[in-house]
Tab-separated table of C-alpha atoms and ligand atoms in Angstrom:
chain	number	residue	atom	x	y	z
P	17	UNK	CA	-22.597	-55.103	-22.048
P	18	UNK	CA	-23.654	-57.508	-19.328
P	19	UNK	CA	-21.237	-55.924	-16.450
P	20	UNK	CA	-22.592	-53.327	-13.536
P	21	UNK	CA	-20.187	-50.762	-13.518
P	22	UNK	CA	-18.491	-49.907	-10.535
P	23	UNK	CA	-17.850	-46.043	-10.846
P	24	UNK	CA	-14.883	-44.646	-8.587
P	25	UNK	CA	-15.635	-41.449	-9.443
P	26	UNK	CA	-19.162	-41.457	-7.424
P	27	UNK	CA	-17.860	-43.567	-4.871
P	28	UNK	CA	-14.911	-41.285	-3.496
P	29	UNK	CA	-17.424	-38.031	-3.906
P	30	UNK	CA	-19.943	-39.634	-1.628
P	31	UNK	CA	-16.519	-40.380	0.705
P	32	UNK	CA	-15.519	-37.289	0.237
P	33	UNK	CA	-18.236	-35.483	1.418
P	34	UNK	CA	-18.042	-37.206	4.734
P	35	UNK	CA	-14.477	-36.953	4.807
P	36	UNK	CA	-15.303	-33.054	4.799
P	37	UNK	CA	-17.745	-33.043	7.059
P	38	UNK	CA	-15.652	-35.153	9.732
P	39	UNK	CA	-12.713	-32.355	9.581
P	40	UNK	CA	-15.430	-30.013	10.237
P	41	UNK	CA	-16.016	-31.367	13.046
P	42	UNK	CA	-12.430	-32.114	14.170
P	43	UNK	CA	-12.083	-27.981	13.480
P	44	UNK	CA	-14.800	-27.298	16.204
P	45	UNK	CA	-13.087	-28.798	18.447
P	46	UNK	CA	-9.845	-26.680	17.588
P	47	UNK	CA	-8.013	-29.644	15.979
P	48	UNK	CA	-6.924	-29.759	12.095
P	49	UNK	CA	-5.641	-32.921	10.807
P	50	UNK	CA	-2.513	-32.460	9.470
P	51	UNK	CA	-0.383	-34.237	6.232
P	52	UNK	CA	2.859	-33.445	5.475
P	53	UNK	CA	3.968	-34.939	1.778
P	54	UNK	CA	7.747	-35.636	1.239
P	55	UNK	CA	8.940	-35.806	-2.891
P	56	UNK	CA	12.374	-36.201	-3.371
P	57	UNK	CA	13.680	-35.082	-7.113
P	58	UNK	CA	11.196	-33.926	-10.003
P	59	UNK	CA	9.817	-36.992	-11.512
P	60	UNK	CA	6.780	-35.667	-13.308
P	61	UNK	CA	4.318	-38.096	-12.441
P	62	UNK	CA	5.323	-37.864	-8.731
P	63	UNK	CA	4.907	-34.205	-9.022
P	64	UNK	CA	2.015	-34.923	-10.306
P	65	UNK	CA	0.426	-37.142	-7.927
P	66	UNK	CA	1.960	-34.452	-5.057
P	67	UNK	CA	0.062	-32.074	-6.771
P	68	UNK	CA	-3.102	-33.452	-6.621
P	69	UNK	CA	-2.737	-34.870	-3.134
P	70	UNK	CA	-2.538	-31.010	-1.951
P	71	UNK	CA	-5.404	-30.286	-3.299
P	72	UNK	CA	-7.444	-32.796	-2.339
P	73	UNK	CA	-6.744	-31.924	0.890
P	74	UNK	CA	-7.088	-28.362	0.737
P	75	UNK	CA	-10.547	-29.373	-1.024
P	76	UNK	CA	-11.562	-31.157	2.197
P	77	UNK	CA	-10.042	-29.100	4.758
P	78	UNK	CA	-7.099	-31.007	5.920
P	79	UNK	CA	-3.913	-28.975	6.100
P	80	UNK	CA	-1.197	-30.285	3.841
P	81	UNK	CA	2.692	-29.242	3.553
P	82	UNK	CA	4.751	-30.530	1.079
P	83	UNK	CA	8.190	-30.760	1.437
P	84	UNK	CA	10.030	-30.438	-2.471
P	85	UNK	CA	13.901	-32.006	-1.662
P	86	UNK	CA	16.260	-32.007	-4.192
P	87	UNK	CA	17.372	-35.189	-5.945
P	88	UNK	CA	19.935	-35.230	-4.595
P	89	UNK	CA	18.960	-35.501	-0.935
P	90	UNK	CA	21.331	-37.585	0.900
P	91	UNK	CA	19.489	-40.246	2.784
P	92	UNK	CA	20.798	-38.669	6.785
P	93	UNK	CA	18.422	-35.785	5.479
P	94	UNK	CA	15.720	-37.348	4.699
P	95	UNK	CA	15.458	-39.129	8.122
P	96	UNK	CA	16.141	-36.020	9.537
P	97	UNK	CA	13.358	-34.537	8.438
P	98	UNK	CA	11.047	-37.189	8.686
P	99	UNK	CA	12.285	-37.448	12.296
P	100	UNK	CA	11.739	-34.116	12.497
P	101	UNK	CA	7.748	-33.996	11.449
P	102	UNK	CA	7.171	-37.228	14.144
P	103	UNK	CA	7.872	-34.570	16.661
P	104	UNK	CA	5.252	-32.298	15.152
P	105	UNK	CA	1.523	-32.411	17.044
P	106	UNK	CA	0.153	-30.521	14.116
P	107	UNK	CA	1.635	-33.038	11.126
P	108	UNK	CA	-0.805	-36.270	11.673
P	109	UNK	CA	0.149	-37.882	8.553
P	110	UNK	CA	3.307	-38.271	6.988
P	111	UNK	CA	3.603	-39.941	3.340
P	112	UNK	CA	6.838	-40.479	1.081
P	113	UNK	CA	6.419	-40.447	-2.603
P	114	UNK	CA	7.558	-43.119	-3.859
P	115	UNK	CA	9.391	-44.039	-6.312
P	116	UNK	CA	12.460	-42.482	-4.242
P	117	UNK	CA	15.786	-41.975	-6.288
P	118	UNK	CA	18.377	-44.685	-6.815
P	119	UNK	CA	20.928	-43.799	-3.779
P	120	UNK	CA	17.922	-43.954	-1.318
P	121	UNK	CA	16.722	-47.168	0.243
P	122	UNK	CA	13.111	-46.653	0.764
P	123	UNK	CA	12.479	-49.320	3.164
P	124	UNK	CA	15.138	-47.581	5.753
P	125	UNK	CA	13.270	-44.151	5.064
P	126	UNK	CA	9.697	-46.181	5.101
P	127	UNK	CA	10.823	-47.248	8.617
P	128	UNK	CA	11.690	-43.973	10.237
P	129	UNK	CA	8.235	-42.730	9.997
P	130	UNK	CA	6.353	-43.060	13.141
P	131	UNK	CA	4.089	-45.933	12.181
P	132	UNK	CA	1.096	-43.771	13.441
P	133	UNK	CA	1.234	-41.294	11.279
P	134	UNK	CA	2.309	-43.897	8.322
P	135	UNK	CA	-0.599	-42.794	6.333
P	136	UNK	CA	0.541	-45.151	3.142
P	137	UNK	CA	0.139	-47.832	5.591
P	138	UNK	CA	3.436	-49.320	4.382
P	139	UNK	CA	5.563	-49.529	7.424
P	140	UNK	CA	6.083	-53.349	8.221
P	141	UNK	CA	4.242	-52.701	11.586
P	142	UNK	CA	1.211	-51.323	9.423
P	143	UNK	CA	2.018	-54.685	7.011
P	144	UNK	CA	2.483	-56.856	10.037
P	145	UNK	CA	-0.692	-55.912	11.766
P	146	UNK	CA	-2.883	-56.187	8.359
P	147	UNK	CA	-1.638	-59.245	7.936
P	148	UNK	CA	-2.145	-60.658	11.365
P	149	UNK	CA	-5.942	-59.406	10.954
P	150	UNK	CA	-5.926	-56.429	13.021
P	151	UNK	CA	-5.038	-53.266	10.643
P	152	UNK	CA	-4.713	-50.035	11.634
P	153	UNK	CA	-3.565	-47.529	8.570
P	154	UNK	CA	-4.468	-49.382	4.977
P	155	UNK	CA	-2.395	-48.587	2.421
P	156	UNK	CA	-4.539	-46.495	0.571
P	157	UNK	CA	-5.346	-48.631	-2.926
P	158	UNK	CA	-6.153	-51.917	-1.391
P	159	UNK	CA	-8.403	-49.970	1.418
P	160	UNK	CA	-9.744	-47.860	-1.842
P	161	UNK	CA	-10.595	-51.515	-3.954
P	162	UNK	CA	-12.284	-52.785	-0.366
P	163	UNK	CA	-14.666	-49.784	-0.100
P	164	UNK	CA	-15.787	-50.228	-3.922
P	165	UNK	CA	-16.505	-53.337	-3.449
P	166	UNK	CA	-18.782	-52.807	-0.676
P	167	UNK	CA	-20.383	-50.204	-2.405
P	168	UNK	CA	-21.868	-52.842	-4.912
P	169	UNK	CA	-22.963	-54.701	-1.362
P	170	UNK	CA	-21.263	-57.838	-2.898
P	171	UNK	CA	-20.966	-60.745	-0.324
P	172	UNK	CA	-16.995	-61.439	0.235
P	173	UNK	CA	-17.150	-64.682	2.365
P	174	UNK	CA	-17.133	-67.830	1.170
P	175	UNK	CA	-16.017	-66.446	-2.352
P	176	UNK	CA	-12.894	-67.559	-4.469
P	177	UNK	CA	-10.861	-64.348	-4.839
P	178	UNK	CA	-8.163	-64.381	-6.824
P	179	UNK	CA	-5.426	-61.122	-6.836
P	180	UNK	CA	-2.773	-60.863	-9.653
P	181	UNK	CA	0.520	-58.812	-8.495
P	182	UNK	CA	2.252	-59.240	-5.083
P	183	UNK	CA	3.426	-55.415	-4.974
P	184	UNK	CA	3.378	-54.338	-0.523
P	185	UNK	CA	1.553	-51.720	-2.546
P	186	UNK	CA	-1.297	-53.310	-3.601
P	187	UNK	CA	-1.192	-57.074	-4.289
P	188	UNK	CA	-0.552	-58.555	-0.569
P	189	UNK	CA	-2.112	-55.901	1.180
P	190	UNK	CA	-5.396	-56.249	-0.934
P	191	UNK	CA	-4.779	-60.540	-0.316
P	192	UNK	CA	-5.113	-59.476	3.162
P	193	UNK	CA	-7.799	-57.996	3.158
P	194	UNK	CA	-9.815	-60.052	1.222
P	195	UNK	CA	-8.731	-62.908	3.404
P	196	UNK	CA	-10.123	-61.413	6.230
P	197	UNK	CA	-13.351	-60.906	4.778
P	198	UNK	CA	-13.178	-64.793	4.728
P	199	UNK	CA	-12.602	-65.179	1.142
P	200	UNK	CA	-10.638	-68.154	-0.528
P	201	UNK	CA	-7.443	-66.323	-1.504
P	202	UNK	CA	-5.353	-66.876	-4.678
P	203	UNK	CA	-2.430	-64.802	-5.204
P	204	UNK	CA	-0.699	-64.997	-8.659
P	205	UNK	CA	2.399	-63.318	-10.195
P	206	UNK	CA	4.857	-63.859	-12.775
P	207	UNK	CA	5.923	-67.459	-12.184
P	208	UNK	CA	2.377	-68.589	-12.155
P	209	UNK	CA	1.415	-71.391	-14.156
P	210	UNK	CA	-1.764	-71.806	-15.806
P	211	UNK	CA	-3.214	-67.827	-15.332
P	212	UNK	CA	-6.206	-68.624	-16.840
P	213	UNK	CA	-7.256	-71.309	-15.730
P	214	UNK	CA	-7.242	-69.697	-11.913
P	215	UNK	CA	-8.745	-66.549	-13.151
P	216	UNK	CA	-11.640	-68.883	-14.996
P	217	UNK	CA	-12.683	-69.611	-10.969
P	218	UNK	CA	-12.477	-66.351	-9.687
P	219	UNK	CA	-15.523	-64.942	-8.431
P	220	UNK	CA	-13.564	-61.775	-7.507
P	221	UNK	CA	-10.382	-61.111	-9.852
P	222	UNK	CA	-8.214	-58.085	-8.521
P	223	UNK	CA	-5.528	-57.193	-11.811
P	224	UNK	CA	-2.026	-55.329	-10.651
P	225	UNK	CA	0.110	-55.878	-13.016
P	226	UNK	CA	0.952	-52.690	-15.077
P	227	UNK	CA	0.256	-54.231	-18.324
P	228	UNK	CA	-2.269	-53.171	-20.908
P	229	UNK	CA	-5.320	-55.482	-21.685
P	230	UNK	CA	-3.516	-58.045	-19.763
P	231	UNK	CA	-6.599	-59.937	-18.720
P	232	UNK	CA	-8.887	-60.657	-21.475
P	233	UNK	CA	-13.083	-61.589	-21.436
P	234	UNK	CA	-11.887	-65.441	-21.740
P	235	UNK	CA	-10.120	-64.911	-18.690
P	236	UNK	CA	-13.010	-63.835	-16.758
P	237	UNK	CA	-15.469	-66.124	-15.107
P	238	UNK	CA	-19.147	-65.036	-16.037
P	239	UNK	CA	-20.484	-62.925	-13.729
P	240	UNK	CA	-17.513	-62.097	-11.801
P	241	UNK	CA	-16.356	-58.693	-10.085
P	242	UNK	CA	-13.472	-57.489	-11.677
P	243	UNK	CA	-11.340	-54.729	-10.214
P	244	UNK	CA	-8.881	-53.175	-12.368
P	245	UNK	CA	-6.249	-51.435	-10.466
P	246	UNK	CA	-3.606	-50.926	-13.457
P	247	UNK	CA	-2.632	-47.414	-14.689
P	248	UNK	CA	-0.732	-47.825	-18.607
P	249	UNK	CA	-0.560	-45.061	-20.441
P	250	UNK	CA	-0.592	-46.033	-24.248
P	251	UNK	CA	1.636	-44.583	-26.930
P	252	UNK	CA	-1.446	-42.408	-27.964
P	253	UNK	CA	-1.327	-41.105	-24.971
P	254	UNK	CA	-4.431	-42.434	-23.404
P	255	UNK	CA	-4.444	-44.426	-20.032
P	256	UNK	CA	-5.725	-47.652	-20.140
P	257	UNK	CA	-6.045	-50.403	-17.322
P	258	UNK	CA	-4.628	-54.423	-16.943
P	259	UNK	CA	-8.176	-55.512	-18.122
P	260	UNK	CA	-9.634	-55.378	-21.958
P	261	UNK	CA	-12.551	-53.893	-20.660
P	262	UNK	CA	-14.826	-53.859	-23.627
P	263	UNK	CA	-14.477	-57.960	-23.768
P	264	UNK	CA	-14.481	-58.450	-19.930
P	265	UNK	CA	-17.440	-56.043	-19.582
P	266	UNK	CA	-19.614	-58.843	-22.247
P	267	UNK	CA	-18.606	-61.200	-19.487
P	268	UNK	CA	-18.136	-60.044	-15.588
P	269	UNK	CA	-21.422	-58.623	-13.923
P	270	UNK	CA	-19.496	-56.078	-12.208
P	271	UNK	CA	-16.054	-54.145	-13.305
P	272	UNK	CA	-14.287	-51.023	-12.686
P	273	UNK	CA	-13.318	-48.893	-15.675
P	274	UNK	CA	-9.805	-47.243	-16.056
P	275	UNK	CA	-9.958	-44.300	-16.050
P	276	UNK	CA	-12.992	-43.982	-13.579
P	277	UNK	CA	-12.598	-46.681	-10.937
P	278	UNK	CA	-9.641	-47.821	-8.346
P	279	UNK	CA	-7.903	-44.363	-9.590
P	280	UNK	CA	-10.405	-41.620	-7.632
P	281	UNK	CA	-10.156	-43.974	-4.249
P	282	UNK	CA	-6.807	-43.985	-4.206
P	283	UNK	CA	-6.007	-39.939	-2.792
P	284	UNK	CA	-9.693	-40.259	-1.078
P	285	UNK	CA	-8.487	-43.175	1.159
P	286	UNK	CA	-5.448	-41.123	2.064
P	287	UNK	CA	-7.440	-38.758	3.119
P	288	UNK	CA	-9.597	-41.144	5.516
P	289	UNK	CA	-6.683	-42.554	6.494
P	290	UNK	CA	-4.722	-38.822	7.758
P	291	UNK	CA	-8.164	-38.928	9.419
P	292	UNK	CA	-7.849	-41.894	11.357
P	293	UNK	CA	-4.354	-41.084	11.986
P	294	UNK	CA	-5.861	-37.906	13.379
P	295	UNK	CA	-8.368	-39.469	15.438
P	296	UNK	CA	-5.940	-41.641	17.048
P	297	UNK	CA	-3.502	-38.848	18.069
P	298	UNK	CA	-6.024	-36.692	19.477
P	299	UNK	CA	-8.195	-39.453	21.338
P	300	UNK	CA	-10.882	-37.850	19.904
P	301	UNK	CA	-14.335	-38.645	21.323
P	302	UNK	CA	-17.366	-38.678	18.885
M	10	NAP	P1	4.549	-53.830	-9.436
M	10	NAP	O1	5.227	-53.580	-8.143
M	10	NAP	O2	5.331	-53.685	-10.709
M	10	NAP	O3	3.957	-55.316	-9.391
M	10	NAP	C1	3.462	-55.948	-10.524
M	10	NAP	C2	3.087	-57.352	-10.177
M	10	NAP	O4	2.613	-57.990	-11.367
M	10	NAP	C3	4.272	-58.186	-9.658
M	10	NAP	O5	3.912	-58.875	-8.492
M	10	NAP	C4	4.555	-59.166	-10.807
M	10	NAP	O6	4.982	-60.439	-10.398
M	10	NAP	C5	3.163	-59.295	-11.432
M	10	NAP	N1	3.286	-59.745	-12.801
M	10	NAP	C6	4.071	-59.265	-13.786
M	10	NAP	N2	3.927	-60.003	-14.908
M	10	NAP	C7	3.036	-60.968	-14.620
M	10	NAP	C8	2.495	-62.055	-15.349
M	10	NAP	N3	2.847	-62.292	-16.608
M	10	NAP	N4	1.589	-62.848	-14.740
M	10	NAP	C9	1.208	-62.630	-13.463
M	10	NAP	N5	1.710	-61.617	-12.712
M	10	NAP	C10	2.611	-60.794	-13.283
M	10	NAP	O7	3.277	-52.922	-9.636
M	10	NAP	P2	2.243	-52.284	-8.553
M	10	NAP	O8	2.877	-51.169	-7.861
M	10	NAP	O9	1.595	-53.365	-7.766
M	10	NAP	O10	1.177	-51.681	-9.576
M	10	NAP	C11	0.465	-52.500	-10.481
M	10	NAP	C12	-0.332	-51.614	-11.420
M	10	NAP	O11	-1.259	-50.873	-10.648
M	10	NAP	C13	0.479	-50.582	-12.191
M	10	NAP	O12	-0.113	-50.375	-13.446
M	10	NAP	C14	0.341	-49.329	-11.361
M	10	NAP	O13	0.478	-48.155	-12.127
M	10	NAP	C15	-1.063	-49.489	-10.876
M	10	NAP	N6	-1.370	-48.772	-9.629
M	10	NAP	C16	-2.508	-48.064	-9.603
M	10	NAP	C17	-2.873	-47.398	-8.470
M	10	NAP	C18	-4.162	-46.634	-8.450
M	10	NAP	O14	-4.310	-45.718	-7.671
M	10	NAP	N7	-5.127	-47.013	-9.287
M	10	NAP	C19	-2.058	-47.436	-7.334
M	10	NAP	C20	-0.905	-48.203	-7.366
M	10	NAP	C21	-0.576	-48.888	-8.527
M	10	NAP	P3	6.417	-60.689	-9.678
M	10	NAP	O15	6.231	-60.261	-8.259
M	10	NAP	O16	6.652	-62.130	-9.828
M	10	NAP	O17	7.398	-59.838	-10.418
């Protein structure tokens, strides 16, 4: 294997740990950032997620409430509630799982969050100011791919980067951010032609698809950085990424495994981000 690993796992304990010992310091001076998680219905893997997002924050301090609705939730109560917790000084962040159910339209319910405490970063003021240059809340994958790759202190500018998926989620918002780090921006989905050949020039490939082994080592461009941001879960059972890592690790000089590498960021940069959100609404001084 020819490919530094980029471990995730590392990189969002070392976050972490700062992350912990900023809401210390928010606590001494009486303030305690505040998330408040909405889940409508019991899809597992949301519950999941939910799950985990509590205790990450009850890991690093940061009170969390998390609001269980039933699935059948009409949409009036939904806003309601969220209009209810942008009243709240203690609630800093406020974050809809998502996927919502069918008789929901997420963008309305996206929209009724205040955009300050849009910790998911995914209200079109959020989008709009990311995209103009100027963010404020990331959404939390694309600000979780950023920090890994300046963990390997790889220089962005100048490079050709080239992003496959064009979710809000995580394909345009990681495009934007890569653009503003003055790369040379490719963004590819399902109608593009000739995949390969525009991977074969990327110095930095970023893979959303949500297709196993997707990307293969010819893909890659030798010595490229390769983040892997797809989640499949095989019918074994085990979770694999968009990339065929064992080939594209012969190849790339620096990749992120799946399990192990956007995954951990993901909840971490939430956590940053109901600390920014925090900071913000306090005007706190450091
Ligand atoms: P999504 O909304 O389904 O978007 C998938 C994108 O892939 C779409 O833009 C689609 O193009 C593109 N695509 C599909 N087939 C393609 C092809 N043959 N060639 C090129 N592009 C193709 O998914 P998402 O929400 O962005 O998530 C992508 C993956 O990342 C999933 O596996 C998801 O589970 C994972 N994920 C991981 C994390 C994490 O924390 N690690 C967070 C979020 C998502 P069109 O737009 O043309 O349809």
């Amino acid at each position: 294997m020819t490919a530094q690993i980029i471990d995730g796992k590392i990189v969002a304990k070392t976050l972490r740990e700062k992350i912990k010992e900023k809401v210390k310091a928010y606590q001494e001076k009486g303030i305690v950032p505040g998330l408040a998680v909405i889940l409508v219905g019991k899809d597992p893997a949301s519950q999941i997620y939910v799950r985990k997002k509590a205790e990450a924050c009850q890991e690093c301090g940061i009170k969390s409430e998390v609001f269980n609705l039933d699935e059948t939730t009409a949409e009036k109560d939904v806003l309601a509630l969220i209009e209810s917790l942008n009243q709240r000084r203690d609630i800093h962040g406020i974050l809809v799982q998502l996927p919502l159910p069918g008789h929901l339209n997420a963008k309305a319910v996206i929209e009724a969050i205040n955009p300050a405490k849009d910790v998911d970063g995914l209200h079109p003021l959020n989008m709009g100011k990311l995209l103009a240059g100027n963010p404020a809340l990331i959404p939390c994958t694309p600000y979780g791919c950023m920090k890994l790759i300046e963990s390997t202190a790889y220089a962005i500018r100048g490079k050709n980067a080239v992003v496959i998926g064009r979710s809000d989620l995580v394909g345009k918002p990681i495009a934007a951010l890569l653009l503003k780090e003055n790369a040379t921006v490719t963004i590819c989905h399902s109608h593009t032609q000739n995949l390969a050949e525009i991977t074969g020039k990327a110095d930095i490939l970023v893979v959303a698809v949500g297709k196993p082994h997707f990307i293969t080592g010819e893909m890659i461009k030798p010595g490229a950085l390769v983040l892997d941001v797809g989640i499949n879960r095989l019918s074994t059972g085990k979770i694999t990424g968009d990339v065929d890592f064992s080939a594209a690790a012969e190849i790339a000089g620096w990749i992120t495994p799946v399990p192990g590498g956007v995954g951990p960021m993901t909840i971490t940069m939430l956590l940053e981000n109901t600390l920014e959100a925090t900071y913000e609404q306090e005007n706190i001084l450091h």
